[in-house]
CSV table of C-alpha atoms and ligand atoms in Angstrom, one decimal:
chain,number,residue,atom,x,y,z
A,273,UNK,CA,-58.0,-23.1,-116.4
A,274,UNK,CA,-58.7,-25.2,-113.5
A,275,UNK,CA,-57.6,-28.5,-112.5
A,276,UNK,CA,-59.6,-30.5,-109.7
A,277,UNK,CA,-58.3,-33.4,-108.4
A,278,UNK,CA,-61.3,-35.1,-107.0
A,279,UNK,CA,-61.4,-37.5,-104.5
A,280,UNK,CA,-64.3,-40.3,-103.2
A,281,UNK,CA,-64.6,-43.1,-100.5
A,282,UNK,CA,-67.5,-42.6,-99.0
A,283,UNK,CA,-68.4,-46.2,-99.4
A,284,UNK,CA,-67.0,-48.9,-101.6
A,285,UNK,CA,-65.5,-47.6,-104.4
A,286,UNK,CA,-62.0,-45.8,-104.4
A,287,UNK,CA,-62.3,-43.4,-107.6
A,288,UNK,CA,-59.7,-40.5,-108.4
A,289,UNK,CA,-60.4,-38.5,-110.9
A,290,UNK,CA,-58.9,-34.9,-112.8
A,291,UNK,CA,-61.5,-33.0,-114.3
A,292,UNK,CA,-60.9,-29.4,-116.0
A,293,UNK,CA,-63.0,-25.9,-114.7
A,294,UNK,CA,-65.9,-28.6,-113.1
A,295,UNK,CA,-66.8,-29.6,-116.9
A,296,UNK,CA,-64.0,-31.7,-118.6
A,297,UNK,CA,-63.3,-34.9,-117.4
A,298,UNK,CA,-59.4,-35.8,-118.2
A,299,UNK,CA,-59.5,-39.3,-115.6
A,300,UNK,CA,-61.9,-40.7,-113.6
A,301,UNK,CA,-60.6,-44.0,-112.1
A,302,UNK,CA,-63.0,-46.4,-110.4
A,303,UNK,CA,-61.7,-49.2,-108.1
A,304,UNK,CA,-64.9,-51.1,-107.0
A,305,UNK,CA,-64.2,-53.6,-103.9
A,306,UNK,CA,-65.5,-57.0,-104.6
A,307,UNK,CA,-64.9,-58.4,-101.7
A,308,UNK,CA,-68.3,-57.3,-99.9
A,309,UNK,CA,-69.9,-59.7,-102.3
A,310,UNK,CA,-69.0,-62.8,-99.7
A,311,UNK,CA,-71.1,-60.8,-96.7
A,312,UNK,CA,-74.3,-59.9,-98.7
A,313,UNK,CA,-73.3,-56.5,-97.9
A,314,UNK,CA,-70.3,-53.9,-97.1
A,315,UNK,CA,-68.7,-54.3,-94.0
A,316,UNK,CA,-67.6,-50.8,-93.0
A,317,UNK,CA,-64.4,-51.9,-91.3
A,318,UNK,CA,-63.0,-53.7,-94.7
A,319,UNK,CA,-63.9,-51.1,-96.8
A,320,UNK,CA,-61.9,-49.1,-94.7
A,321,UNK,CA,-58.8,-51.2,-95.4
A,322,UNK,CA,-59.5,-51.7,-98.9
A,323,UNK,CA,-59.8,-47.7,-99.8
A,324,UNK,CA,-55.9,-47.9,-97.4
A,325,UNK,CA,-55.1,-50.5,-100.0
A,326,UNK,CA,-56.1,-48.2,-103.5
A,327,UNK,CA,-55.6,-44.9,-102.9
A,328,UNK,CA,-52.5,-43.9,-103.8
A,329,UNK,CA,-52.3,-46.4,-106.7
A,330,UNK,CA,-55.7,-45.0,-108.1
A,331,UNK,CA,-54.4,-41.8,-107.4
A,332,UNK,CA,-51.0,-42.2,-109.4
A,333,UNK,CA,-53.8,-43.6,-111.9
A,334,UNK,CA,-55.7,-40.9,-112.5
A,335,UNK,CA,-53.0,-38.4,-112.9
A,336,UNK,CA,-51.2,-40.6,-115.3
A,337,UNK,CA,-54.6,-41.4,-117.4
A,338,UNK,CA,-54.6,-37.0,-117.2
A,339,UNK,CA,-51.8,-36.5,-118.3
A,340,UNK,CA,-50.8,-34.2,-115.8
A,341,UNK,CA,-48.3,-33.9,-113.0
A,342,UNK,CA,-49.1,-32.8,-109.4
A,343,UNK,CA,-47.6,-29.2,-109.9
A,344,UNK,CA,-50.5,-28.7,-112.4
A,345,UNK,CA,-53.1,-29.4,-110.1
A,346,UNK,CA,-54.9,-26.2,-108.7
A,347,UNK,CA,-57.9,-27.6,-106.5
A,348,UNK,CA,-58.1,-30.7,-104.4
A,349,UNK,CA,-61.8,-31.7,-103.3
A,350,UNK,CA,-62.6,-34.9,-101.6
A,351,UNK,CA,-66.0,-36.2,-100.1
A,352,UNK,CA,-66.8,-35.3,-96.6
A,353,UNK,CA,-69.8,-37.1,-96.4
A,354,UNK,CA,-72.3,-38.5,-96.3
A,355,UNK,CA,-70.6,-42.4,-95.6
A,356,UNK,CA,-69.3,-44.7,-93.9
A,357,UNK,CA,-66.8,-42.6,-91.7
A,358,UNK,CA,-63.6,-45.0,-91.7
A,359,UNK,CA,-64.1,-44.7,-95.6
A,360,UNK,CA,-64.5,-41.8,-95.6
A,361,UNK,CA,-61.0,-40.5,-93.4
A,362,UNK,CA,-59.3,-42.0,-96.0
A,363,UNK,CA,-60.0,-40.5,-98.7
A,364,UNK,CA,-60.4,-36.9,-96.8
A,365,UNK,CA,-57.0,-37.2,-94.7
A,366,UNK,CA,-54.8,-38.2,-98.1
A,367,UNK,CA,-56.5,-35.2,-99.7
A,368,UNK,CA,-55.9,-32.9,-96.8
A,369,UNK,CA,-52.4,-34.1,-96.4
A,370,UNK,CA,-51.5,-33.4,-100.8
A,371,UNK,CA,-53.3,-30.3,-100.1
A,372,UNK,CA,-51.1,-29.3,-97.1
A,373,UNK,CA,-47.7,-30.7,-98.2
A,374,UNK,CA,-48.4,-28.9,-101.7
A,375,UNK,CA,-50.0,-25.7,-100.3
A,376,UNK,CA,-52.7,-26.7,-103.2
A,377,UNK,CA,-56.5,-25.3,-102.3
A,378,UNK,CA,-58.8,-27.7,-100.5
A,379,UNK,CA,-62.5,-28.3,-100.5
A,380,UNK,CA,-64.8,-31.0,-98.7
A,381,UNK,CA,-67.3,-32.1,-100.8
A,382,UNK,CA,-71.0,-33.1,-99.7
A,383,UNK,CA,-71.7,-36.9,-101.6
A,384,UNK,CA,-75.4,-35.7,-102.4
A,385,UNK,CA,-74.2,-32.4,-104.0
A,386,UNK,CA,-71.7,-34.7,-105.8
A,387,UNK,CA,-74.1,-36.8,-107.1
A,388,UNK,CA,-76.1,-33.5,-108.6
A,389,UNK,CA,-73.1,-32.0,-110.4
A,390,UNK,CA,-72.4,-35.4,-111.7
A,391,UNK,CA,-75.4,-33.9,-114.4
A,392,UNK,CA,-73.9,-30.7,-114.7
A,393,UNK,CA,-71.1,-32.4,-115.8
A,394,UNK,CA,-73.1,-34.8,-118.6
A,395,UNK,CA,-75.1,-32.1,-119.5
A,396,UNK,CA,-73.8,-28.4,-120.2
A,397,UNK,CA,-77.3,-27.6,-121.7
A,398,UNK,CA,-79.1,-28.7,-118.4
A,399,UNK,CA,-82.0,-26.4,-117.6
A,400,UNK,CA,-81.1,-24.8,-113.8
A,401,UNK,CA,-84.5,-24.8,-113.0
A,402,UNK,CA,-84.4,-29.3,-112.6
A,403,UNK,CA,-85.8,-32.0,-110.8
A,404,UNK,CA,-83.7,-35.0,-110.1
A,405,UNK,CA,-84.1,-38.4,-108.2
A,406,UNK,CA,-80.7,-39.5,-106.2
A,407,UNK,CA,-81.2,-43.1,-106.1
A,408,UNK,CA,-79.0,-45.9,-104.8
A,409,UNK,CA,-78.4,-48.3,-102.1
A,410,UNK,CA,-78.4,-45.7,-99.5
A,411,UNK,CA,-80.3,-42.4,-101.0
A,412,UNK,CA,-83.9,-41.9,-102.3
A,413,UNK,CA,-84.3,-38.2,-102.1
A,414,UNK,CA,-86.3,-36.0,-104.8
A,415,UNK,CA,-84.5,-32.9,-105.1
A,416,UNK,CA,-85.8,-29.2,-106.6
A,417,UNK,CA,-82.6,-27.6,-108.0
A,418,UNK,CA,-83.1,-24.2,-109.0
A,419,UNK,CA,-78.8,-24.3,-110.2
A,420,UNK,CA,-75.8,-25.5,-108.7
A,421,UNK,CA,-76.0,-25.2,-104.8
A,422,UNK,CA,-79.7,-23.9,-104.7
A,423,UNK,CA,-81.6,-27.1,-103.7
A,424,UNK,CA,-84.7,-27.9,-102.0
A,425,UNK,CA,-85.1,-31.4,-100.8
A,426,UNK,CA,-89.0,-32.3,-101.8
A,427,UNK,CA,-89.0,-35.6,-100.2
A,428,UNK,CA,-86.9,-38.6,-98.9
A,429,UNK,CA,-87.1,-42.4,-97.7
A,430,UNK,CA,-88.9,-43.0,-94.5
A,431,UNK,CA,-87.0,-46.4,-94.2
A,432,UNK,CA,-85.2,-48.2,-96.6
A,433,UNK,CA,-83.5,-46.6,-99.6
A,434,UNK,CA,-85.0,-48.3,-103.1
A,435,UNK,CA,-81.1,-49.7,-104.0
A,436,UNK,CA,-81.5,-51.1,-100.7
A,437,UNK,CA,-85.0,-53.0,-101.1
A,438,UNK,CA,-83.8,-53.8,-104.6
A,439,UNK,CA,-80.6,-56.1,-102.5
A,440,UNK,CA,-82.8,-57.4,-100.3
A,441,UNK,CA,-85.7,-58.9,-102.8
A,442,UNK,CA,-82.4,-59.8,-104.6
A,443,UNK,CA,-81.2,-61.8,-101.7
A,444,UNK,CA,-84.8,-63.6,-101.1
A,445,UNK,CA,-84.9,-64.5,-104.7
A,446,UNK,CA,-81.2,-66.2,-104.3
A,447,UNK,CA,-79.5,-63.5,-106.2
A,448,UNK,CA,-75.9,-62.8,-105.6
A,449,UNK,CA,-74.6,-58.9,-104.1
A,450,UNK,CA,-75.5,-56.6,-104.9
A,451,UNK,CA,-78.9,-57.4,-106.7
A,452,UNK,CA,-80.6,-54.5,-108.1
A,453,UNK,CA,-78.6,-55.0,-111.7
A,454,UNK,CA,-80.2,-59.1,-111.8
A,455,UNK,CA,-83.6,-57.9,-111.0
A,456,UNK,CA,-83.7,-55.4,-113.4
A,457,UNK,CA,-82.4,-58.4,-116.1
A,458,UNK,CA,-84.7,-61.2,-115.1
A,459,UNK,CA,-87.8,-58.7,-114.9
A,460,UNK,CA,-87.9,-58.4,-118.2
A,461,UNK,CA,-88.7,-62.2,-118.9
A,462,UNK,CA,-91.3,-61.9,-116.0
A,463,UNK,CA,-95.2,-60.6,-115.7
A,464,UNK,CA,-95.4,-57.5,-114.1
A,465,UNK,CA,-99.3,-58.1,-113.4
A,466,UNK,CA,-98.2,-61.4,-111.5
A,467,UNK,CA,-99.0,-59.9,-108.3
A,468,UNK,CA,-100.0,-56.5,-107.1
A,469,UNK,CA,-97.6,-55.5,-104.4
A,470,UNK,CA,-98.6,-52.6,-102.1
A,471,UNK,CA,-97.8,-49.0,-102.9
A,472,UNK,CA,-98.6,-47.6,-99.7
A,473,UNK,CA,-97.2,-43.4,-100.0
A,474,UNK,CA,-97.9,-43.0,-103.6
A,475,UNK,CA,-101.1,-42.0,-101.9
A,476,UNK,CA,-100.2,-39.7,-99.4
A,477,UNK,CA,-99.7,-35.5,-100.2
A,478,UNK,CA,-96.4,-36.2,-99.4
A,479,UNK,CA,-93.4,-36.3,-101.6
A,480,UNK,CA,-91.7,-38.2,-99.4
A,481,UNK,CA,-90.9,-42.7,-100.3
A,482,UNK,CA,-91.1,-45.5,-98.2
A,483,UNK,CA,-89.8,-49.3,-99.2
A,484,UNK,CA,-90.0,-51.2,-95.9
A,485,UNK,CA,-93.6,-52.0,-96.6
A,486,UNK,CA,-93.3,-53.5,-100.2
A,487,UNK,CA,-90.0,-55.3,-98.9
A,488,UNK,CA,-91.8,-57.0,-96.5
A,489,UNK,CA,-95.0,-57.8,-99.0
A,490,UNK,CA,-92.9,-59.6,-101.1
A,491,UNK,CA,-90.9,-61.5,-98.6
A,492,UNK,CA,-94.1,-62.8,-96.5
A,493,UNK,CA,-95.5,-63.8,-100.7
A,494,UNK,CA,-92.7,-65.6,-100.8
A,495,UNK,CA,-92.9,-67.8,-97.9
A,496,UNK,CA,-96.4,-68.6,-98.8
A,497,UNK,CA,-94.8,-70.5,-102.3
A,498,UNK,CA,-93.7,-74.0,-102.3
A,499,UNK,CA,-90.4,-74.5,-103.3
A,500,UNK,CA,-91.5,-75.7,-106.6
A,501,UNK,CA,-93.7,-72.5,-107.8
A,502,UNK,CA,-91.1,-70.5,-106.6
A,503,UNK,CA,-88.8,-71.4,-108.7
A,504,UNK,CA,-91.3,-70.8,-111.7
A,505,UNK,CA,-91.9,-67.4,-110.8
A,506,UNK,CA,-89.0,-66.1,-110.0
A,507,UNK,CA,-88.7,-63.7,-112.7
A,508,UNK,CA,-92.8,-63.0,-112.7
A,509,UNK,CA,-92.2,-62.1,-108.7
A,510,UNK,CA,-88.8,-59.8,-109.8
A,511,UNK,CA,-90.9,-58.0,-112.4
A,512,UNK,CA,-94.0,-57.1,-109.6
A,513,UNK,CA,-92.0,-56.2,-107.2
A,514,UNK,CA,-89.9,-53.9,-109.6
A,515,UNK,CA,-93.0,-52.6,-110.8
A,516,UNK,CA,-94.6,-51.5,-107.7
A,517,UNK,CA,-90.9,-50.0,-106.9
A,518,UNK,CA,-90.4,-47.8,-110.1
A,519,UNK,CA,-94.7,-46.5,-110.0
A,520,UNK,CA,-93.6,-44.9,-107.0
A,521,UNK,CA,-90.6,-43.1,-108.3
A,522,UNK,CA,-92.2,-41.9,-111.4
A,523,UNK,CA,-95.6,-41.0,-110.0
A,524,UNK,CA,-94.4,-38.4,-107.2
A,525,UNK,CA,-91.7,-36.9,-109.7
A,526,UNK,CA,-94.3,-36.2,-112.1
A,527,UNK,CA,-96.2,-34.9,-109.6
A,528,UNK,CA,-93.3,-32.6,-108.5
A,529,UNK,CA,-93.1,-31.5,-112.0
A,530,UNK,CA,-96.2,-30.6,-112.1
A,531,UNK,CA,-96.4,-28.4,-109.2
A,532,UNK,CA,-93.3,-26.7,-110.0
A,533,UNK,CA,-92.7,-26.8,-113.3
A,534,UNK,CA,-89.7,-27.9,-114.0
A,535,UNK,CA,-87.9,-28.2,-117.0
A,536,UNK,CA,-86.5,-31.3,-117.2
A,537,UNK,CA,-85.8,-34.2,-114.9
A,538,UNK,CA,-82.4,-36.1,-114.1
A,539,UNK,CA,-81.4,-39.0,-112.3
A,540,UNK,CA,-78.3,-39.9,-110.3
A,541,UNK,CA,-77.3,-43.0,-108.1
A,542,UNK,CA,-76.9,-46.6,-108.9
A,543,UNK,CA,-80.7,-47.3,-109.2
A,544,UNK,CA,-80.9,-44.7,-112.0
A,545,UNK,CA,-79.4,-47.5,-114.5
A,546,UNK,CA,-82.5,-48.9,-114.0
A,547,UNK,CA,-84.5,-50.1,-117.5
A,548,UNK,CA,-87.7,-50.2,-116.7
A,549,UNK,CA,-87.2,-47.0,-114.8
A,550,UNK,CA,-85.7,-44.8,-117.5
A,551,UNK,CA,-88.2,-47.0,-120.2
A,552,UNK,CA,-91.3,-45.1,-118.1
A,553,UNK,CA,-89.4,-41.9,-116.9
A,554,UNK,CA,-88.9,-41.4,-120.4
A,555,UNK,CA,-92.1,-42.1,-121.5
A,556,UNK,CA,-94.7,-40.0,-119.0
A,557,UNK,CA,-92.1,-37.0,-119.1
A,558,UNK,CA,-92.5,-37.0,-123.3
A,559,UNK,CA,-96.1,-37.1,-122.3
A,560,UNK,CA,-96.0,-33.5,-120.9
A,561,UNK,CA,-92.7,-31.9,-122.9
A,562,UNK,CA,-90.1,-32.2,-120.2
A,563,UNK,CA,-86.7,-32.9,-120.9
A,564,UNK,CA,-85.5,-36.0,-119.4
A,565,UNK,CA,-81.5,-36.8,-119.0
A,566,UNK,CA,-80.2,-40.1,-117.4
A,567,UNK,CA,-76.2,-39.5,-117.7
A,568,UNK,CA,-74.0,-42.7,-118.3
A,569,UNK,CA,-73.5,-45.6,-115.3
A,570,UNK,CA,-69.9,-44.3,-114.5
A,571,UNK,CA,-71.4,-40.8,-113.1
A,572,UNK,CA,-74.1,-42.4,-111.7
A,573,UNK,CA,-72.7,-44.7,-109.6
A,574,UNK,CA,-70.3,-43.2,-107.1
A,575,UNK,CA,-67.6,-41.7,-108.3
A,576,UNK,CA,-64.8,-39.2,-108.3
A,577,UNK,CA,-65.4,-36.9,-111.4
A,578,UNK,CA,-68.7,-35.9,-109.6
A,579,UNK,CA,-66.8,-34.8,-106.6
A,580,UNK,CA,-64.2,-32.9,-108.5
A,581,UNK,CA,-67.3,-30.9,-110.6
A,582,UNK,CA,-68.4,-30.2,-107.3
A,583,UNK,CA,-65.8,-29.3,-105.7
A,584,UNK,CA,-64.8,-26.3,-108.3
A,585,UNK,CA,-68.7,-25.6,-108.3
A,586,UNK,CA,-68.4,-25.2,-104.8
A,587,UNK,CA,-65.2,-23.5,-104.5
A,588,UNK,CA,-66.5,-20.6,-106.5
A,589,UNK,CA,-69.4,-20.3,-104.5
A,590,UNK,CA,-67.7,-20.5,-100.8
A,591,UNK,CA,-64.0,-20.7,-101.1
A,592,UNK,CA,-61.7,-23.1,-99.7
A,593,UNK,CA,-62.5,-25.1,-96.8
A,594,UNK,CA,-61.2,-25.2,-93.5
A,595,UNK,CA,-58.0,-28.1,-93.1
A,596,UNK,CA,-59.8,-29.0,-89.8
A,597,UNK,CA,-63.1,-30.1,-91.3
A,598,UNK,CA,-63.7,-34.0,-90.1
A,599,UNK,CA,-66.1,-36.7,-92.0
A,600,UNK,CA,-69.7,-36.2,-91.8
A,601,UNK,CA,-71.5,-39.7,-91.6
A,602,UNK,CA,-74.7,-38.5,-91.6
A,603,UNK,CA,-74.3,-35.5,-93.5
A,604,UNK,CA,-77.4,-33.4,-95.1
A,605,UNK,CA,-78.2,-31.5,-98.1
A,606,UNK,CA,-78.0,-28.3,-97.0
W,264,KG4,O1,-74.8,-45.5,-106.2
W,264,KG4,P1,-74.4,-46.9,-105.9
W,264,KG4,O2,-73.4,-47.6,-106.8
W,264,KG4,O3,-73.9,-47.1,-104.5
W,264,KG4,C1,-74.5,-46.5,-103.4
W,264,KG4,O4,-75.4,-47.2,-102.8
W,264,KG4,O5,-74.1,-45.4,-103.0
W,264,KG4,O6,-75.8,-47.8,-105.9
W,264,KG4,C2,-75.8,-49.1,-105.7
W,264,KG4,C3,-77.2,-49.6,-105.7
W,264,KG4,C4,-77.4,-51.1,-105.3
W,264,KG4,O7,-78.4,-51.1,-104.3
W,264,KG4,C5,-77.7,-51.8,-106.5
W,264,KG4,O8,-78.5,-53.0,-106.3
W,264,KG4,C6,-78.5,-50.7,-107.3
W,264,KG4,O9,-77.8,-49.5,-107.0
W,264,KG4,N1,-78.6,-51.0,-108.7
W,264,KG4,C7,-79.7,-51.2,-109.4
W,264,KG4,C8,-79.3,-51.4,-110.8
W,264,KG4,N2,-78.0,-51.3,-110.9
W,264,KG4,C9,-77.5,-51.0,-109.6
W,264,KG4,N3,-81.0,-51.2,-109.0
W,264,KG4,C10,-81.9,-51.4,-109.9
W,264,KG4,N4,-81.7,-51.6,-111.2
W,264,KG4,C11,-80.4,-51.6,-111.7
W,264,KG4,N5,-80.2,-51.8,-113.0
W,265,ZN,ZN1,-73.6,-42.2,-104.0
């Protein structure tokens, strides 16, 4: 039996978690900082502080929420990148120095490859031969996973990530930070055939997304309103927007599907809560027999029983990692 302590502060939540042999989660504390809210957006030098702040107390957390003592601990994994790197030195120096004090086993952790064991973890029976869409504020990437640490990266954001263009709509519609969650509520009391927003790449051969374009669609719509009819249509203009958002999504991963026959489909990342997106995932991958899994908000947003699958995942495949390995900001899938 293995015990991973995972470890994840890539951006703005602190999480801890212990998860046993990369499949049984026994903790998985998640400390989100609120204090972004105020700015409209994380500032990367207070999320630095904040993960200083929680660390060791969501570390003493987890373990107590496990059960287990340090001494039982036989893996340490923490998330390398790709982050914000001041978040990210916190969380990878505490694990490096348990792991060196302890003479425990360490592992660095890619975020992305995090974010794909998080389904591992939900679901055991998960074909290997999968599809999934890593969607949040920072990440739109449609991946081909042909099992743990085989990947092919399909296609990716040429600009903004969807999470991203869901905050900023959010924010020209007065919504509070992070938005994508209110959209996603007042869509369904809007018309999504108010307006037809542009969805430029669903088009194009190309697997790969683009947002800037629709972001900037709805904001010059907007300033064309009076005040008045704005306020009428806020919901109606939420709903079009999120429409012409989530075609995009489910169009090219169908199309993916199609051309390599997956199995089954999963999605990952804060946008993957998304209604209307799981409402028509759900829907056009019945359509043509493909299993569709959507694991629960905890492992989708980011968080540290991901890292710990991972981690163990990875372990077996490549061993421990070197005690010199830095952050990664801008990380890749490899
Ligand atoms: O994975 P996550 O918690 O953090 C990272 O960005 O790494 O994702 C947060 C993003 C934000 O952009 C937020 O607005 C979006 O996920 N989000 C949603 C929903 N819930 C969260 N977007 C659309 N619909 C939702 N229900
Ligand atoms: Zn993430």
């Amino acid at each position: 039996m293995m015990l991973t302590l995972g470890i994840e502060t890539s951006c703005d939540e602190t999480s801890v978690a212990v998860v046993i042999d990369g499949k049984e989660i026994l903790s998985n504390i998640i400390l989100s900082q609120l204090v972004h809210k105020g700015y409209g957006g994380v500032v990367p030098e207070i999320a630095s502080r904040e993960h200083l702040k929680a660390i060791i107390p969501v570390y003493e957390e987890a373990l107590r929420q496990a059960g287990v003592s340090l001494d039982e601990i036989s893996l340490i994994a923490a998330t390398y990148g790709p982050g914000l790197v001041g978040a990210l030195l916190v969380g990878l120096n505490f694990a490096k120095g348990i792991a060196a004090g302890r003479n425990i086993p360490f592992v660095a952790v890619n975020h992305l490859e995090g974010h794909i064991a998080a389904n591992f973890l939900a679901y055991p029976e998960l074909p290997p031969n999968h599809l999934t869409l890593i969607i949040s504020g920072g990440h739109t990437s449609l991946v081909l996973i042909d099992g743990f640490g085989r990947y092919r990266i399909l296609g990716q954001t040429k600009d903004d990530a969807v999470g991203e263009a869901y905050d900023k709509i959010a924010k020209i519609l007065g919504f509070g930070y992070p938005g994508g969650a209110e959209i996603d509520r007042i869509s369904k009391e809007g018309n999504r055939k108010y307006f037809k927003f542009p969805r430029g790449v669903i088009k194009e051969d190309s697997y790969n997304f683009s947002y800037s374009g629709l972001k900037t669609a709805v904001a010059f719509h907007v300033q064309s309103l009076t005040p008045e009819y704005l306020a009428q249509h806020k919901a109606d203009i939420a709903a079009s927007f999120q429409e012409a958002a989530i075609e995009v999504l489910v169009h090219k991963t169908l199309r993916a599907v199609d051309e390599f026959q997956a199995l089954a489909v999963t999605l990952s990342g804060g946008v993957a809560s998304n209604s209307r997106l799981k409402e028509l995932m759900s829907e056009r991958l019945n359509s043509v027999n493909v299993r569709f899994f959507c694991p629960p908000p905890e492992l989708c947003t980011d968080n540290a029983a991901m890292i710990a699958a991972a981690g163990c995942l990875r372990y077996q495949i490549s061993g421990p990692s070197d005690m010199n390995i830095n952050a990664v900001p801008y990380l890749k899938l490899a």
